[in-house]
Amino acid sequence: MTAVEVSEAATIPSGGEGEGEGEGDRRVLSRAHRALTVGIVSVVLVIAFEATAVGTAMPVAARDLDGVALYAFAFSGYFTTSLFGMVLAGQLSDRDGPLTSLASGIGAFAAGLLLSGTAGGMWMFILGRAVQGLGGGLVIVALYVVVGRAYPQRLRPAIMAAFAAAWVVPSVVGPLAAGAVTEHLGWRWVFIGIPALVGVPLALALPQIRRRASGPTRTGARAPLDRRRIRLAFGIALGAGLLQYAAQDLRPLSLVPAAAGAALLVPAVRGLLPRGTCRAARGLPSVVLLRGVSAGAFIAAESFVPLMLVTQRGLSPTLAGLSLAVGGGTWALGSWVQARPRVEPYRDRLMFLGMLLVAAAVAAAPSVLIPAVPVWTVAVAWGFGCFGMGLVIASTSVLLLHLSAPEEAGANSAALQISDALSNVLLLALGGAAFAALGGGAAGVAASGAHPSHPAAFAAVFLPMAGVALLGAWVTTRLREPANTG
């Protein structure tokens, strides 16, 4: 990794290992890095609490708003708009530094939560999720740029592990708190209450980011925004949204928005992702592809776990959410393992193992559709799957920063997150279409006492995603560029 340049606006620590690094600066909680680390990990903590809490409340919200048939859209709407936010954040971060993207992203994130919490219908609820996704896209890319600018290369695996560790407490407390609030006060308070947590991470993170990671990567006049990339970002978000809408509609007429979505999506993907991503070219393109394959398969499956447990096994929202709680700890454990210096030579093998664990967990989850299978099977399987995700997700971030020049960190971080979010949208659309086609939308009436059985609808979501995860295991064999033989 080339050393990070010093900009006029701020002095940015070198990206080279050991350069400009004193004895006391060799830990993410050393005096030099402590305030920044606490601040940005606090941002991740709020995002983690939102994800676990909202996932617990979502089945009840969809049922109350008569929108179970649109259940997948409530998740993919978030990822669709985040695609645009990610590209915009990459542009802004390379030009001005990550401060503006982070502050405005957290504001939009909170506004979207409030909009969803006050929605009177499912489409308004989805709109709130879309606003929230725009903010999330701005935030996540800005955080990656902060890591690339403010931490030397040897500390980046550790800060990625700290991000994963920030999910542990929310993964346990989030479902409990959201379940209790949903059952006693109503699901709306889960969404309305979370924005109150935003102020603390803002106060902690923004001053440190302004001092250590703000400003453009190059000296001289500010470079203008790349309008072509902005147009492509709008195209990828609109195209993904049209495909998702077509997948939920399932009428012959839906082929029209599907064709329009594909026409927008294909050139946008080619323009925003590294060349060779779709064919798993070795090196950076395969790192970006693996991020999308792993995250998309896992998130598409995980989104349906609480709904399956509530409607098919009669669990309360609290217990359904807690079935995934152990995953926060094992995800953090996987991230901790990949951060150990001793495992660096074996990173590719660990990522291969991680994808096999993800595939096995996703394939095992629908076994609880058989009444004789204990419900806790999902918790055990998801614990192993999250350990695999901890190995893979943190490692893709580390490899991306290692393969990116400083002036490309924003754009490449955006490409990584675009692959993540786009895969989430497309695989959620695929899973949602299969779910709706096999009668999954009627599962929402289970709480009324009719208890219909739609196991095929859920199996049609999980089993294809297990196959996608196996594809990701193959992609891990192409992460390193071939050595020059001269």
mmCIF file of C-alpha atoms in Angstrom, residues 137-404:
data_model
loop_
_atom_site.group_PDB
_atom_site.id
_atom_site.type_symbol
_atom_site.label_atom_id
_atom_site.label_comp_id
_atom_site.label_asym_id
_atom_site.label_seq_id
_atom_site.Cartn_x
_atom_site.Cartn_y
_atom_site.Cartn_z
ATOM 1 C CA GLY A 137 -24.555 4.290 2.235
ATOM 2 C CA LEU A 138 -22.974 7.651 3.032
ATOM 3 C CA VAL A 139 -21.852 6.485 6.467
ATOM 4 C CA ILE A 140 -20.326 3.103 5.650
ATOM 5 C CA VAL A 141 -18.050 4.345 2.857
ATOM 6 C CA ALA A 142 -16.954 7.314 4.965
ATOM 7 C CA LEU A 143 -15.958 4.947 7.772
ATOM 8 C CA TYR A 144 -13.805 2.866 5.432
ATOM 9 C CA VAL A 145 -12.063 6.003 4.167
ATOM 10 C CA VAL A 146 -11.407 7.082 7.757
ATOM 11 C CA VAL A 147 -9.774 3.715 8.465
ATOM 12 C CA GLY A 148 -7.647 3.966 5.315
ATOM 13 C CA ARG A 149 -6.472 7.483 6.152
ATOM 14 C CA ALA A 150 -6.097 7.518 9.923
ATOM 15 C CA TYR A 151 -4.691 4.057 10.715
ATOM 16 C CA PRO A 152 -1.434 2.490 9.512
ATOM 17 C CA GLN A 153 -1.769 -0.699 7.530
ATOM 18 C CA ARG A 154 -0.812 -2.999 10.411
ATOM 19 C CA LEU A 155 -3.704 -1.701 12.562
ATOM 20 C CA ARG A 156 -6.438 -2.048 9.948
ATOM 21 C CA PRO A 157 -7.265 -5.715 10.651
ATOM 22 C CA ALA A 158 -7.631 -4.789 14.331
ATOM 23 C CA ILE A 159 -10.015 -1.885 13.685
ATOM 24 C CA MET A 160 -12.088 -4.097 11.380
ATOM 25 C CA ALA A 161 -12.252 -6.626 14.206
ATOM 26 C CA ALA A 162 -13.339 -3.816 16.548
ATOM 27 C CA PHE A 163 -16.162 -2.965 14.131
ATOM 28 C CA ALA A 164 -17.317 -6.583 14.306
ATOM 29 C CA ALA A 165 -16.998 -6.634 18.105
ATOM 30 C CA ALA A 166 -19.315 -3.622 18.235
ATOM 31 C CA TRP A 167 -22.103 -5.954 17.070
ATOM 32 C CA VAL A 168 -21.838 -8.296 20.048
ATOM 33 C CA VAL A 169 -23.798 -6.336 22.676
ATOM 34 C CA PRO A 170 -26.472 -5.086 20.203
ATOM 35 C CA SER A 171 -26.959 -8.626 18.909
ATOM 36 C CA VAL A 172 -28.015 -9.681 22.408
ATOM 37 C CA VAL A 173 -29.587 -6.507 23.783
ATOM 38 C CA GLY A 174 -31.181 -5.418 20.504
ATOM 39 C CA PRO A 175 -33.618 -8.329 20.082
ATOM 40 C CA LEU A 176 -34.502 -8.278 23.787
ATOM 41 C CA ALA A 177 -35.127 -4.535 23.850
ATOM 42 C CA ALA A 178 -36.916 -4.451 20.490
ATOM 43 C CA GLY A 179 -39.035 -7.476 21.375
ATOM 44 C CA ALA A 180 -40.073 -5.991 24.707
ATOM 45 C CA VAL A 181 -40.871 -2.610 23.139
ATOM 46 C CA THR A 182 -42.772 -4.258 20.266
ATOM 47 C CA GLU A 183 -44.877 -6.398 22.566
ATOM 48 C CA HIS A 184 -45.623 -3.734 25.202
ATOM 49 C CA LEU A 185 -45.454 -0.351 23.433
ATOM 50 C CA GLY A 186 -45.723 -1.233 19.727
ATOM 51 C CA TRP A 187 -43.246 -1.714 16.892
ATOM 52 C CA ARG A 188 -43.277 1.987 15.970
ATOM 53 C CA TRP A 189 -41.312 2.899 19.090
ATOM 54 C CA VAL A 190 -38.454 0.679 17.958
ATOM 55 C CA PHE A 191 -37.951 2.960 14.952
ATOM 56 C CA ILE A 192 -38.746 6.243 16.662
ATOM 57 C CA GLY A 193 -36.507 5.577 19.659
ATOM 58 C CA ILE A 194 -33.246 4.726 17.875
ATOM 59 C CA PRO A 195 -32.508 8.271 16.535
ATOM 60 C CA ALA A 196 -32.023 9.388 20.148
ATOM 61 C CA LEU A 197 -28.797 7.348 20.150
ATOM 62 C CA VAL A 198 -27.262 9.246 17.217
ATOM 63 C CA GLY A 199 -25.935 12.282 19.108
ATOM 64 C CA VAL A 200 -23.283 10.461 21.161
ATOM 65 C CA PRO A 201 -21.302 8.936 18.256
ATOM 66 C CA LEU A 202 -21.487 12.230 16.376
ATOM 67 C CA ALA A 203 -19.981 14.108 19.315
ATOM 68 C CA LEU A 204 -17.217 11.531 19.690
ATOM 69 C CA ALA A 205 -16.293 10.878 16.076
ATOM 70 C CA LEU A 206 -16.592 14.130 14.146
ATOM 71 C CA PRO A 207 -13.919 16.213 15.949
ATOM 72 C CA GLN A 208 -11.347 13.434 15.589
ATOM 73 C CA ILE A 209 -12.182 12.841 11.942
ATOM 74 C CA ARG A 210 -11.864 16.575 11.270
ATOM 75 C CA ARG A 211 -8.384 16.555 12.815
ATOM 76 C CA ARG A 212 -6.988 13.279 11.497
ATOM 77 C CA ALA A 213 -8.752 12.317 8.259
ATOM 78 C CA SER A 214 -10.379 15.321 6.638
ATOM 79 C CA GLY A 215 -9.406 17.085 3.439
ATOM 80 C CA PRO A 216 -8.720 15.863 -0.119
ATOM 81 C CA THR A 217 -6.047 13.287 -0.857
ATOM 82 C CA ARG A 218 -4.145 15.639 -3.141
ATOM 83 C CA THR A 219 -2.955 19.183 -2.660
ATOM 84 C CA GLY A 220 -4.057 22.009 -4.902
ATOM 85 C CA ALA A 221 -7.493 22.861 -6.269
ATOM 86 C CA ARG A 222 -10.432 20.679 -5.342
ATOM 87 C CA ALA A 223 -11.213 18.170 -8.053
ATOM 88 C CA PRO A 224 -14.802 18.351 -9.336
ATOM 89 C CA LEU A 225 -17.202 15.517 -8.714
ATOM 90 C CA ASP A 226 -17.185 12.872 -11.430
ATOM 91 C CA ARG A 227 -20.616 13.506 -12.945
ATOM 92 C CA ARG A 228 -20.424 10.319 -14.959
ATOM 93 C CA ARG A 229 -20.068 8.220 -11.805
ATOM 94 C CA ILE A 230 -22.939 10.096 -10.189
ATOM 95 C CA ARG A 231 -25.155 9.336 -13.207
ATOM 96 C CA LEU A 232 -24.107 5.698 -13.089
ATOM 97 C CA ALA A 233 -24.890 5.622 -9.379
ATOM 98 C CA PHE A 234 -28.393 6.930 -10.047
ATOM 99 C CA GLY A 235 -28.763 4.343 -12.804
ATOM 100 C CA ILE A 236 -27.686 1.455 -10.592
ATOM 101 C CA ALA A 237 -30.074 2.483 -7.813
ATOM 102 C CA LEU A 238 -33.024 3.016 -10.163
ATOM 103 C CA GLY A 239 -32.284 -0.173 -12.089
ATOM 104 C CA ALA A 240 -32.072 -2.232 -8.897
ATOM 105 C CA GLY A 241 -35.329 -0.716 -7.680
ATOM 106 C CA LEU A 242 -37.134 -1.562 -10.918
ATOM 107 C CA LEU A 243 -35.894 -5.144 -10.786
ATOM 108 C CA GLN A 244 -37.040 -5.462 -7.209
ATOM 109 C CA TYR A 245 -40.471 -4.069 -8.081
ATOM 110 C CA ALA A 246 -40.792 -6.476 -11.003
ATOM 111 C CA ALA A 247 -39.807 -9.405 -8.808
ATOM 112 C CA GLN A 248 -42.523 -8.534 -6.289
ATOM 113 C CA ASP A 249 -45.234 -7.960 -8.924
ATOM 114 C CA LEU A 250 -45.027 -11.360 -10.679
ATOM 115 C CA ARG A 251 -47.362 -10.400 -13.554
ATOM 116 C CA PRO A 252 -46.486 -10.587 -17.264
ATOM 117 C CA LEU A 253 -46.593 -6.791 -17.369
ATOM 118 C CA SER A 254 -43.762 -6.722 -14.819
ATOM 119 C CA LEU A 255 -41.376 -7.757 -17.604
ATOM 120 C CA VAL A 256 -41.402 -4.105 -18.725
ATOM 121 C CA PRO A 257 -39.869 -2.636 -15.528
ATOM 122 C CA ALA A 258 -37.597 -5.696 -15.322
ATOM 123 C CA ALA A 259 -36.194 -4.999 -18.796
ATOM 124 C CA ALA A 260 -35.812 -1.297 -18.012
ATOM 125 C CA GLY A 261 -34.053 -2.112 -14.758
ATOM 126 C CA ALA A 262 -31.619 -4.463 -16.469
ATOM 127 C CA ALA A 263 -30.905 -1.876 -19.179
ATOM 128 C CA LEU A 264 -29.951 0.649 -16.497
ATOM 129 C CA LEU A 265 -28.136 -1.791 -14.258
ATOM 130 C CA VAL A 266 -25.734 -3.496 -16.651
ATOM 131 C CA PRO A 267 -23.804 -0.416 -17.877
ATOM 132 C CA ALA A 268 -23.840 1.076 -14.377
ATOM 133 C CA VAL A 269 -22.286 -2.053 -12.871
ATOM 134 C CA ARG A 270 -19.624 -2.140 -15.579
ATOM 135 C CA GLY A 271 -18.796 1.507 -14.916
ATOM 136 C CA LEU A 272 -18.753 1.450 -11.112
ATOM 137 C CA LEU A 273 -17.115 -1.860 -10.273
ATOM 138 C CA PRO A 274 -13.506 -2.773 -11.129
ATOM 139 C CA ARG A 275 -13.061 -4.241 -14.579
ATOM 140 C CA GLY A 276 -13.342 -8.012 -14.432
ATOM 141 C CA THR A 277 -15.549 -8.157 -11.329
ATOM 142 C CA CYS A 278 -18.377 -10.074 -13.011
ATOM 143 C CA ARG A 279 -15.970 -12.733 -14.329
ATOM 144 C CA ALA A 280 -14.008 -13.011 -11.067
ATOM 145 C CA ALA A 281 -10.724 -11.689 -12.452
ATOM 146 C CA ARG A 282 -7.882 -12.245 -10.018
ATOM 147 C CA GLY A 283 -7.029 -9.627 -7.431
ATOM 148 C CA LEU A 284 -9.160 -6.602 -6.600
ATOM 149 C CA PRO A 285 -12.116 -7.580 -8.873
ATOM 150 C CA SER A 286 -12.541 -10.906 -7.054
ATOM 151 C CA VAL A 287 -12.274 -9.199 -3.660
ATOM 152 C CA VAL A 288 -15.147 -6.910 -4.664
ATOM 153 C CA LEU A 289 -17.158 -9.818 -6.113
ATOM 154 C CA LEU A 290 -16.674 -11.961 -3.007
ATOM 155 C CA ARG A 291 -17.993 -9.172 -0.800
ATOM 156 C CA GLY A 292 -21.216 -9.092 -2.790
ATOM 157 C CA VAL A 293 -21.653 -12.857 -3.031
ATOM 158 C CA SER A 294 -21.056 -13.453 0.676
ATOM 159 C CA ALA A 295 -23.113 -10.549 1.999
ATOM 160 C CA GLY A 296 -25.969 -11.019 -0.454
ATOM 161 C CA ALA A 297 -26.443 -14.722 0.226
ATOM 162 C CA PHE A 298 -26.234 -14.278 3.983
ATOM 163 C CA ILE A 299 -28.427 -11.177 4.330
ATOM 164 C CA ALA A 300 -31.104 -12.471 1.948
ATOM 165 C CA ALA A 301 -31.393 -15.619 4.061
ATOM 166 C CA GLU A 302 -31.139 -13.889 7.438
ATOM 167 C CA SER A 303 -33.919 -11.438 6.556
ATOM 168 C CA PHE A 304 -36.411 -14.308 6.454
ATOM 169 C CA VAL A 305 -35.319 -16.117 9.631
ATOM 170 C CA PRO A 306 -37.440 -14.082 12.116
ATOM 171 C CA LEU A 307 -40.470 -14.218 9.792
ATOM 172 C CA MET A 308 -40.096 -17.996 9.462
ATOM 173 C CA LEU A 309 -39.861 -18.508 13.214
ATOM 174 C CA VAL A 310 -42.786 -16.190 14.016
ATOM 175 C CA THR A 311 -45.176 -17.518 11.385
ATOM 176 C CA GLN A 312 -44.175 -21.180 11.162
ATOM 177 C CA ARG A 313 -43.087 -22.060 14.696
ATOM 178 C CA GLY A 314 -45.169 -19.527 16.647
ATOM 179 C CA LEU A 315 -42.278 -17.773 18.406
ATOM 180 C CA SER A 316 -42.675 -14.280 19.821
ATOM 181 C CA PRO A 317 -40.724 -11.467 18.122
ATOM 182 C CA THR A 318 -38.324 -11.429 21.071
ATOM 183 C CA LEU A 319 -37.489 -15.139 20.853
ATOM 184 C CA ALA A 320 -37.282 -15.017 17.055
ATOM 185 C CA GLY A 321 -34.777 -12.178 17.266
ATOM 186 C CA LEU A 322 -32.778 -13.932 19.980
ATOM 187 C CA SER A 323 -32.355 -16.939 17.706
ATOM 188 C CA LEU A 324 -29.839 -14.802 15.812
ATOM 189 C CA ALA A 325 -28.263 -13.212 18.890
ATOM 190 C CA VAL A 326 -25.381 -15.671 19.238
ATOM 191 C CA GLY A 327 -24.272 -14.673 15.751
ATOM 192 C CA GLY A 328 -23.018 -11.296 16.938
ATOM 193 C CA GLY A 329 -20.487 -12.939 19.218
ATOM 194 C CA THR A 330 -19.301 -15.523 16.694
ATOM 195 C CA TRP A 331 -19.060 -12.882 13.952
ATOM 196 C CA ALA A 332 -16.804 -10.840 16.226
ATOM 197 C CA LEU A 333 -14.793 -13.975 17.002
ATOM 198 C CA GLY A 334 -14.267 -14.620 13.292
ATOM 199 C CA SER A 335 -13.124 -11.029 12.788
ATOM 200 C CA TRP A 336 -10.754 -11.362 15.746
ATOM 201 C CA VAL A 337 -9.258 -14.539 14.285
ATOM 202 C CA GLN A 338 -8.560 -12.909 10.909
ATOM 203 C CA ALA A 339 -6.869 -9.978 12.674
ATOM 204 C CA ARG A 340 -4.167 -12.179 14.265
ATOM 205 C CA PRO A 341 -0.784 -11.559 12.581
ATOM 206 C CA ARG A 342 -0.043 -15.288 12.567
ATOM 207 C CA VAL A 343 -2.967 -16.072 10.244
ATOM 208 C CA GLU A 344 -2.068 -13.496 7.582
ATOM 209 C CA PRO A 345 -0.334 -16.077 5.321
ATOM 210 C CA TYR A 346 -3.469 -18.240 5.520
ATOM 211 C CA ARG A 347 -6.080 -15.514 4.932
ATOM 212 C CA ASP A 348 -7.308 -17.043 1.651
ATOM 213 C CA ARG A 349 -7.817 -20.449 3.269
ATOM 214 C CA LEU A 350 -9.692 -18.888 6.183
ATOM 215 C CA MET A 351 -12.000 -17.107 3.753
ATOM 216 C CA PHE A 352 -12.646 -20.384 1.917
ATOM 217 C CA LEU A 353 -13.545 -22.030 5.226
ATOM 218 C CA GLY A 354 -15.749 -19.056 6.078
ATOM 219 C CA MET A 355 -17.804 -19.401 2.903
ATOM 220 C CA LEU A 356 -18.282 -23.136 3.508
ATOM 221 C CA LEU A 357 -19.610 -22.350 6.993
ATOM 222 C CA VAL A 358 -21.993 -19.742 5.570
ATOM 223 C CA ALA A 359 -23.323 -22.203 2.984
ATOM 224 C CA ALA A 360 -23.849 -24.897 5.623
ATOM 225 C CA ALA A 361 -25.654 -22.491 7.996
ATOM 226 C CA VAL A 362 -28.021 -21.174 5.331
ATOM 227 C CA ALA A 363 -28.809 -24.703 4.138
ATOM 228 C CA ALA A 364 -29.491 -25.890 7.703
ATOM 229 C CA ALA A 365 -31.817 -23.032 8.732
ATOM 230 C CA PRO A 366 -35.001 -24.235 6.937
ATOM 231 C CA SER A 367 -34.739 -27.604 8.697
ATOM 232 C CA VAL A 368 -36.857 -26.035 11.482
ATOM 233 C CA LEU A 369 -39.792 -26.080 9.058
ATOM 234 C CA ILE A 370 -39.996 -29.746 10.101
ATOM 235 C CA PRO A 371 -41.882 -29.705 13.438
ATOM 236 C CA ALA A 372 -39.669 -32.415 14.945
ATOM 237 C CA VAL A 373 -36.521 -30.275 14.522
ATOM 238 C CA PRO A 374 -35.802 -28.111 17.608
ATOM 239 C CA VAL A 375 -36.052 -24.358 17.077
ATOM 240 C CA TRP A 376 -32.612 -23.843 18.638
ATOM 241 C CA THR A 377 -31.129 -25.496 15.542
ATOM 242 C CA VAL A 378 -31.332 -22.115 13.815
ATOM 243 C CA ALA A 379 -29.349 -20.431 16.599
ATOM 244 C CA VAL A 380 -26.581 -23.038 16.428
ATOM 245 C CA ALA A 381 -26.401 -22.968 12.633
ATOM 246 C CA TRP A 382 -26.394 -19.170 12.553
ATOM 247 C CA GLY A 383 -23.593 -19.054 15.088
ATOM 248 C CA PHE A 384 -21.347 -21.036 12.740
ATOM 249 C CA GLY A 385 -22.488 -19.014 9.734
ATOM 250 C CA CYS A 386 -21.716 -15.716 11.450
ATOM 251 C CA PHE A 387 -18.252 -16.981 12.404
ATOM 252 C CA GLY A 388 -17.664 -17.617 8.708
ATOM 253 C CA MET A 389 -18.942 -14.150 7.830
ATOM 254 C CA GLY A 390 -16.582 -12.618 10.384
ATOM 255 C CA LEU A 391 -13.664 -14.302 8.645
ATOM 256 C CA VAL A 392 -14.784 -13.196 5.173
ATOM 257 C CA ILE A 393 -16.194 -9.676 5.542
ATOM 258 C CA ALA A 394 -13.363 -8.236 7.610
ATOM 259 C CA SER A 395 -10.808 -9.884 5.313
ATOM 260 C CA THR A 396 -12.323 -8.385 2.161
ATOM 261 C CA SER A 397 -12.042 -4.946 3.751
ATOM 262 C CA VAL A 398 -8.407 -5.531 4.686
ATOM 263 C CA LEU A 399 -7.504 -6.824 1.219
ATOM 264 C CA LEU A 400 -9.284 -3.930 -0.505
ATOM 265 C CA LEU A 401 -7.366 -1.288 1.444
ATOM 266 C CA HIS A 402 -4.125 -3.174 0.823
ATOM 267 C CA LEU A 403 -4.741 -3.188 -2.943
ATOM 268 C CA SER A 404 -5.873 0.479 -3.166
#
